[in-house]
Short mmCIF file of C-alpha atoms in Angstrom, two decimals:
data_model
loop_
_atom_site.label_atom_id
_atom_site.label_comp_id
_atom_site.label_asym_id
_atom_site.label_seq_id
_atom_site.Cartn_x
_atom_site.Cartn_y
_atom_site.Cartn_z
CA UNK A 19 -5.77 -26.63 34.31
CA UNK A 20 -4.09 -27.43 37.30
CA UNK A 21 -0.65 -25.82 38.75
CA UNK A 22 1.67 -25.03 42.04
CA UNK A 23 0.67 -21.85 44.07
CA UNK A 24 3.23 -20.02 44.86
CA UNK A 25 4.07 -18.62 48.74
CA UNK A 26 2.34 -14.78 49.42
CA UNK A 27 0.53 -15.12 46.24
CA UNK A 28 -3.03 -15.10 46.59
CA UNK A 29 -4.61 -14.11 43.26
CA UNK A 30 -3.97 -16.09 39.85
CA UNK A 31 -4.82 -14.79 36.59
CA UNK A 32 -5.54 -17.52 33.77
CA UNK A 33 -4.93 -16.47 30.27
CA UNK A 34 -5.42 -18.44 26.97
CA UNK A 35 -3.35 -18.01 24.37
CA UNK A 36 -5.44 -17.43 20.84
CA UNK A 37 -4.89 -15.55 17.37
CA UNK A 38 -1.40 -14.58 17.94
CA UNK A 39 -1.64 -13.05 21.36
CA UNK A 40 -2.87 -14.06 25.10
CA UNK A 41 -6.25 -12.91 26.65
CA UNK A 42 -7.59 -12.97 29.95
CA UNK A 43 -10.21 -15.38 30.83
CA UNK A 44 -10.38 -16.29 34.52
CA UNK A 45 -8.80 -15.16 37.96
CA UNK A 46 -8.37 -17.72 40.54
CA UNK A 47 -7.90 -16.64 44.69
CA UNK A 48 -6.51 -18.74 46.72
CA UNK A 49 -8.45 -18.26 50.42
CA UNK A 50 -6.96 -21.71 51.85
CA UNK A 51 -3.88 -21.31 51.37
CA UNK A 52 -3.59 -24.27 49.43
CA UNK A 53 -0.50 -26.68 47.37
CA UNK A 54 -2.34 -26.39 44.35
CA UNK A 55 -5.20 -24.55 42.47
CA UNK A 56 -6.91 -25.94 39.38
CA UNK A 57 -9.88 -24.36 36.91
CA UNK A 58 -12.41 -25.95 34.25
CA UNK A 59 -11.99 -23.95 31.15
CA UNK A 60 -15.48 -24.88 30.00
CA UNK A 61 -14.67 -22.48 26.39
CA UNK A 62 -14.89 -19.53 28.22
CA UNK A 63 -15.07 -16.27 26.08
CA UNK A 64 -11.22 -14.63 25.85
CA UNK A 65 -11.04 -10.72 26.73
CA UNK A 66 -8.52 -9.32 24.59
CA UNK A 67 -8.63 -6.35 25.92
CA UNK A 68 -6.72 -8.06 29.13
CA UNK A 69 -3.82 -9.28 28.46
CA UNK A 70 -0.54 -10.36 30.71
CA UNK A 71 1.38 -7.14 32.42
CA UNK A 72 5.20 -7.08 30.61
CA UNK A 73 7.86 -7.69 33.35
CA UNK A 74 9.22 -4.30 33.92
CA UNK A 75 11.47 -3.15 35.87
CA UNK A 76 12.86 0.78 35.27
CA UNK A 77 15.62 0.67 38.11
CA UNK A 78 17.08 -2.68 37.56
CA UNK A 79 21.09 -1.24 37.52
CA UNK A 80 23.60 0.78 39.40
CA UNK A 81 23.05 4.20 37.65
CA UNK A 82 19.00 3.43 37.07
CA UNK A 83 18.46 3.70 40.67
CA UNK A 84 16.16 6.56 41.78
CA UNK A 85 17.09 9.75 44.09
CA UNK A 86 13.65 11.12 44.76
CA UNK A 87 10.60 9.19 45.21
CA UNK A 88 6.65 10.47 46.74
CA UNK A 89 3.08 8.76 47.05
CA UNK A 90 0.68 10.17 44.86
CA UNK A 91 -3.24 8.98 44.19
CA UNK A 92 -2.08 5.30 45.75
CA UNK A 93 1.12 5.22 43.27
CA UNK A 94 4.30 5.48 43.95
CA UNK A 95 6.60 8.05 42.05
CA UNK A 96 10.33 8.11 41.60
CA UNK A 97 12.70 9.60 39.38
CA UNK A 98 16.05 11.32 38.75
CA UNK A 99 18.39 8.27 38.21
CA UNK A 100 22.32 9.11 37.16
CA UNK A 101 21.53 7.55 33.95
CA UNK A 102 18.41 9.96 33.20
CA UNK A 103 17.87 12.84 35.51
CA UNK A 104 14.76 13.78 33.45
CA UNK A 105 12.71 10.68 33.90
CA UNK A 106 9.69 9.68 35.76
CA UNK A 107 8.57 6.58 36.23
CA UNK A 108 4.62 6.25 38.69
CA UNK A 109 3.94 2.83 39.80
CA UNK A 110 0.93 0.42 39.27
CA UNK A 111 -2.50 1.64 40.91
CA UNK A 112 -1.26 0.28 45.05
CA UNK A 113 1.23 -1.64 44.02
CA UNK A 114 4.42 0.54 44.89
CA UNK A 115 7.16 -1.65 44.09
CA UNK A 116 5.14 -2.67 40.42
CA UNK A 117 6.00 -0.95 37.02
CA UNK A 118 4.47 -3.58 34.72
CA UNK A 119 2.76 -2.58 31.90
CA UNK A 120 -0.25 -4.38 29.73
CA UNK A 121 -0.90 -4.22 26.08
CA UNK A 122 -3.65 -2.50 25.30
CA UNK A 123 -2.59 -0.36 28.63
CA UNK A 124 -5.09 -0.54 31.76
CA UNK A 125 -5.65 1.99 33.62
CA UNK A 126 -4.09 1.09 36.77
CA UNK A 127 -0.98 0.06 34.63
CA UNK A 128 2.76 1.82 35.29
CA UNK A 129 3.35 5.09 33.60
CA UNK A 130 6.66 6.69 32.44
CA UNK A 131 6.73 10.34 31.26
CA UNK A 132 9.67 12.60 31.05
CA UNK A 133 10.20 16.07 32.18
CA UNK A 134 11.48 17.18 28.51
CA UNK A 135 12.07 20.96 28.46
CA UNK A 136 14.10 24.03 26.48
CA UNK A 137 17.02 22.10 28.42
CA UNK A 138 17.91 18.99 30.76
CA UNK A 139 15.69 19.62 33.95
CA UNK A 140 17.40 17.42 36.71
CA UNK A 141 14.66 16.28 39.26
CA UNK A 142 15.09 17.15 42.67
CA UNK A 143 11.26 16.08 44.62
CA UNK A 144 7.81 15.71 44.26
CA UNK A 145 4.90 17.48 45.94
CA UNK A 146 1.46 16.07 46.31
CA UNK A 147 -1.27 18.45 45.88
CA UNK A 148 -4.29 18.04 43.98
CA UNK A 149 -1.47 17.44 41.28
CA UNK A 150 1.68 15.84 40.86
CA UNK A 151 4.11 18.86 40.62
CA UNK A 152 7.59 18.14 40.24
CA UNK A 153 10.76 20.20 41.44
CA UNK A 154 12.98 20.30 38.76
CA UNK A 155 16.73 22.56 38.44
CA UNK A 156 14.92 24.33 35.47
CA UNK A 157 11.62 25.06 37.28
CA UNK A 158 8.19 23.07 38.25
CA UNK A 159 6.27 21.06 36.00
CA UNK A 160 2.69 19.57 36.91
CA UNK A 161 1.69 15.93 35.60
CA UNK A 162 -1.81 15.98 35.16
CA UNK A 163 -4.32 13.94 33.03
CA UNK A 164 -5.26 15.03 29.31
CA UNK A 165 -8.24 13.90 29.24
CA UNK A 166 -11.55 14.36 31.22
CA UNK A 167 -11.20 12.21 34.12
CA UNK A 168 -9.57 13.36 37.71
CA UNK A 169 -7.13 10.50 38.08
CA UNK A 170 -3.82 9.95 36.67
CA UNK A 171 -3.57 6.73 34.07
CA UNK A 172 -0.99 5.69 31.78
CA UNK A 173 -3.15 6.37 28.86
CA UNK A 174 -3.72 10.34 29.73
CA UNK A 175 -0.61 11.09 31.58
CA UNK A 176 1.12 14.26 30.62
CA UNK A 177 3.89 16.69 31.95
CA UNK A 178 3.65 20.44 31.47
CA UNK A 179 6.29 23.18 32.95
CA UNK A 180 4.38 25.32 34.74
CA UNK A 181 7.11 28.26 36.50
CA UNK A 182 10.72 28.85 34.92
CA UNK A 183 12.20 29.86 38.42
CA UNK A 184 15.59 27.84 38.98
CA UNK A 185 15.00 25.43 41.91
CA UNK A 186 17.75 24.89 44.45
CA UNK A 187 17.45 20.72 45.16
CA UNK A 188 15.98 21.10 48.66
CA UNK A 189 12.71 19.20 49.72
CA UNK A 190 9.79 21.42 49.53
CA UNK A 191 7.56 22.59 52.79
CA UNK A 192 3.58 21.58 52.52
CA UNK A 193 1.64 24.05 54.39
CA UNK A 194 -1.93 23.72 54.35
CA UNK A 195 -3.20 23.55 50.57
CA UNK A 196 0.79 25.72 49.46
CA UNK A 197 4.07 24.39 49.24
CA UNK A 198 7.10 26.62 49.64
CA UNK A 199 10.59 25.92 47.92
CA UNK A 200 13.93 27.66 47.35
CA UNK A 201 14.74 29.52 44.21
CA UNK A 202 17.98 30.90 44.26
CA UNK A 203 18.22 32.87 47.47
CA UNK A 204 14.28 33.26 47.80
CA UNK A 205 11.66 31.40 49.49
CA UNK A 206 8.83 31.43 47.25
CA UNK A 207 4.77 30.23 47.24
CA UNK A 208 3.84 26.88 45.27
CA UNK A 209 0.07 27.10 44.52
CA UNK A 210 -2.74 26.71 41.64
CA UNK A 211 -4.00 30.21 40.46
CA UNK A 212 -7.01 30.43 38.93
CA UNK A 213 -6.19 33.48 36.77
CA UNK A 214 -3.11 31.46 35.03
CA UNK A 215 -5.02 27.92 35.44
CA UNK A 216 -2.02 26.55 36.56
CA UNK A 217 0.87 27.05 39.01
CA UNK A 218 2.78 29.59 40.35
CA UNK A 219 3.78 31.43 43.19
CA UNK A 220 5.06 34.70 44.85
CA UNK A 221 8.30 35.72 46.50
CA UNK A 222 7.29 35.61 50.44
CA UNK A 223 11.30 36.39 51.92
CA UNK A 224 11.00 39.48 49.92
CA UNK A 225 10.85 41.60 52.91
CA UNK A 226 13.81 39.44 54.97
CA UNK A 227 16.49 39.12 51.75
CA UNK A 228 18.98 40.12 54.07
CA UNK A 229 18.72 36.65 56.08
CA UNK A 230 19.95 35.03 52.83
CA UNK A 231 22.55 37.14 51.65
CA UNK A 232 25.89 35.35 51.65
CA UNK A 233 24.22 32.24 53.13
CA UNK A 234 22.44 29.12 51.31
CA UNK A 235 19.64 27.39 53.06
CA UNK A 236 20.93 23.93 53.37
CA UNK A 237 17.94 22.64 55.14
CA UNK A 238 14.56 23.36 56.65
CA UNK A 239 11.82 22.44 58.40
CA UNK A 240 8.29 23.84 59.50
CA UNK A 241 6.57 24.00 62.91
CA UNK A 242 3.16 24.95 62.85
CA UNK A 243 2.91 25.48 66.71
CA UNK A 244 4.86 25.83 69.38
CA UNK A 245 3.88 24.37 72.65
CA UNK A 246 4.71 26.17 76.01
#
């Protein structure tokens, strides 16, 4: 087999086409940069369970394009388009701007999940803690694995509301291992409790309600010293 590179690639996979579907048999880098590439396929053994990633692209028109977006375990996440508010699509293993997908699905493979609840919940951020917990207009929901491993893939991806408390759409503050957020008038605590195994938090402006009454917090910001 012989064939063009093509400029900034650097990695070729070869796949041969056999009982109805494609399978992965070789991967080619290019280290000299060169005008062409060719391999020997000697009857080399197919791997089914490789096959090409499906051209995807989730944001690929004017009301698909994303309002909220965060890093999480080398993947990017975005979500909240005007066409679906409740949607979440996580990028390819770090490959941010990737949301191909195989079939059978790899690991490191794209995943889409929706934050499906008693009613629409509109996505406002992301925060990165040891899970992905999402900020949503009808409270926070964690996406977690479902099965035994400690690392998010397409294959055990799964959302789960974890507080009912009615977000205001305001970027959350990451202290330490807590993040704080705005519910209503309140400034409340974002953490994992071990007594609930999930997520919750307390009300921490509970003793200063006065600062938000008749006001909204449009914006904030944290300082965790001050320097004289």
């Amino acid at each position: 087999l012989r064939w063009d590179t093509v400029a900034g690639c650097e990695k070729y996979s070869v796949y041969r086409y056999s009982n109805g579907m494609y399978g992965w048999i070789s991967t080619i880098i290019d280290e000299n940069s060169s005008a062409q590439l060719d391999m020997v396929d000697d009857n080399v053994k197919v791997d089914f369970d490789t096959t090409p990633p499906t051209k995807r692209n989730p944001f690929d028109g004017a009301n698909k394009y994303p309002s909220t977006g965060r890093i999480h375990e080398q993947r990017m996440a975005m979500a909240a388009t005007y066409e679906d508010p409740e949607a979440i699509e996580i990028s390819k293993s770090s490959n941010y701007q990737n949301f191909t997908m195989s079939n059978p699905l790899q690991d490191d493979d794209a995943i889409s999940i929706r934050a499906a609840g008693l009613k629409v919940n509109t996505i406002y951020d992301f925060v990165s803690l040891a899970e992905l917990l999402v900020i949503t207009s009808g409270g926070i929901w964690k996406v977690s694995s479902s099965i035994d491993v400690n690392y998010l893939t397409p294959k055990s991806a799964k959302a789960k509301q974890q507080t009912y408390y009615q977000c205001q759409n305001i970027s959350p503050l990451i202290i330490g291992n807590v993040a704080l957020f705005i519910e209503s008038n309140r400034v409340r605590t974002l953490g994992y409790t071990l007594e609930n195994d999930g997520y919750d938090g307390n009300n921490v402006s509970v003793f200063a309600s006065h600062l938000f009454m008749g006001r909204q917090v449009v914006e904030w910001d944290y300082v965790s010293e001050t320097s004289q």
